[in-house]
C-alpha angles and dihedrals in degrees: 000000000000091000090049089047090053094053092048087054093044091047090051095050093047087057093049091050088048096049092046090047112122133201119268146182123241126234125324100015105103142100116332094017117150120219127206111263128240096007141082105277120204119235124180144171143129132284136161108313109262090010118136110245117205123189120194124195125209098211091072102355095238121152123222120192140187136167118254114241125242090268084050095249122144139177128191126184106212123199108239129202136227116306113278140174085215104116104232129188136223121211118207129192142163094181094276114080122343115237118206119208109199141190091038114172126198109216137110119300122213123190113224115196142152132082146314096315088053087040094050106112129228090253093051131218131286096263096021114063130189119227112251091358097151089048094056096044089047087054100044097097085078085074098040110129087014105070124041126170133192114218114211113207121236108259132143137202142176095224131049113271128206102208137038133177111255127155130191119235130196125230100264125137091253095047103037095060091073092052123102110274094216093041088050091050093049095046093044089052090051092051095048091055102034099031092215131113115278121203121196125195101211102206110158138127126200119241089018124150125218089246093062086063094056129090120246091245091061092040088057094060091061108075092192090070105073107190088197086071090066097038097101098033127098108264114247138153090287094059109103115258092005094117096033086058099045110028108021106033094066094053102043107119099040102136108246147161101238152302137286123188138188113173140110104106091101094045093057108119093005119107082340100182094040102060098094090053090046097044095047089043088056092047090051094048095049091052090048096052091043092057094206097117124246094346108193117258122199122187142185124235109229115258130243113281134153101247088194094305122041092198093057119096100220097114092036085064094050086052092049086051092051089052090045089056086069090075092048102056137037130234093020131125139190133215124212119231108179092111094050096079131066127223090254093056093070090114095041114092088183106061115204101223102082098149095086094052095051087047094050089049089051093049093053085053096046093048101039102029107026094033097225111165125228091030105137104211109143116088121222114266142195109261110165146351132210127180118213132159095349092310135106117220117195128192125200144199125231102031096117090165101024134253130325095237140029101196143029091040112172135198108045123117131175135196144204133220089298096069088232109135121215132184113276133205114237121210125184117232107179103294091343130097113216113200124199132168129186087212094057119053102182110023120207103177143017134208133187120205087331095156137085093266118014127134126207132182106214122120141153117263088263090065100253113138121237113261112246113255150159131208099207130065100223121154099240 
């Protein structure tokens, strides 16, 4: 009898909760959100099954409507106006109690993802400071009401989820210190140049692998990834598909301008010859699922770090894979970082100088997406090698005005038939680099900063550092 009574009470309570249920928006549709300008921006959520959901926008007072599915799900694509710093509101209703979303900005939305170097906040961490952190935080009111970001909490899952907690924050000194330092510098540079609101969806997880951000369907196309190897292990941010399921899947479809990405450290030595394939596959899959065409995707080369032994090349091979990805996907760009680390940061995987990284990402966007002229964004890269008279002559792309120095060039090595690399003297000959070494009589190959931690000092005259490279394919 008591059990029966309990069930009746529980049923009654469920009915009351159901009847009182009101329409709501999914994450990250909440106060302070930024909607993509001059497009049809997707907005979704849940309501009573079969109910008519209406959405009224304050910028022109138009109403959009749809019918909630049997599961209560609904989605509306709303026409957005030109960018504006004017805070708007959106009123949502399904015939029960209206819900009002306030402080809505119209601008450009960028999706920032990756691992800890993207996750690293503007305030830095206890043992990993950010250069000029206090200065940037103090100056942040300049972007209040202009830069909003949505932080996606760290969660993992073996199964795809349809919701995640993500709240929008304004650019105030208190809130912006928790924002990604790289994303902050990227967004603030765009605001300075475009004079429009910028929204950042900040979805990253320290220590994550690229495979964690991929769906199961894509993982299954790579025979080298064996899901059975993870079956009896505790799920974490390195488990394939764990972050895609929990953090990314609930956000897919939020109308955006493009992606920025900073990841790779956790893939050093892991499926080392397959990173370019996995990474470019992830990019293609994200674009396919977002259904917004070939969205721009700009990413960061991992910085020099010891990884146990500075003279090994595990991280150099990962950087090489990152560069190879340029040929496997369209509308993508890489920024070099060899000059963003100091000699004393050999044991610091989170280098403190984040501003140039954010600015370089912004320059890719300004040049390729926003079509600004005279923006220098593309790094010098190795093009060809020719051996003549015991000298190696190298040519490079993206040096329209030549190099930034003519002497005391550091970072080059050459080897002979023994495959043992020795430091080389680099001499600029017009736009060529000539390499010689008293220890290598007949060079057969050359390298530049092709080690876990090795700092060079060569850049083009625009200040963009040479991308590390090798001309060989030796397995070491």
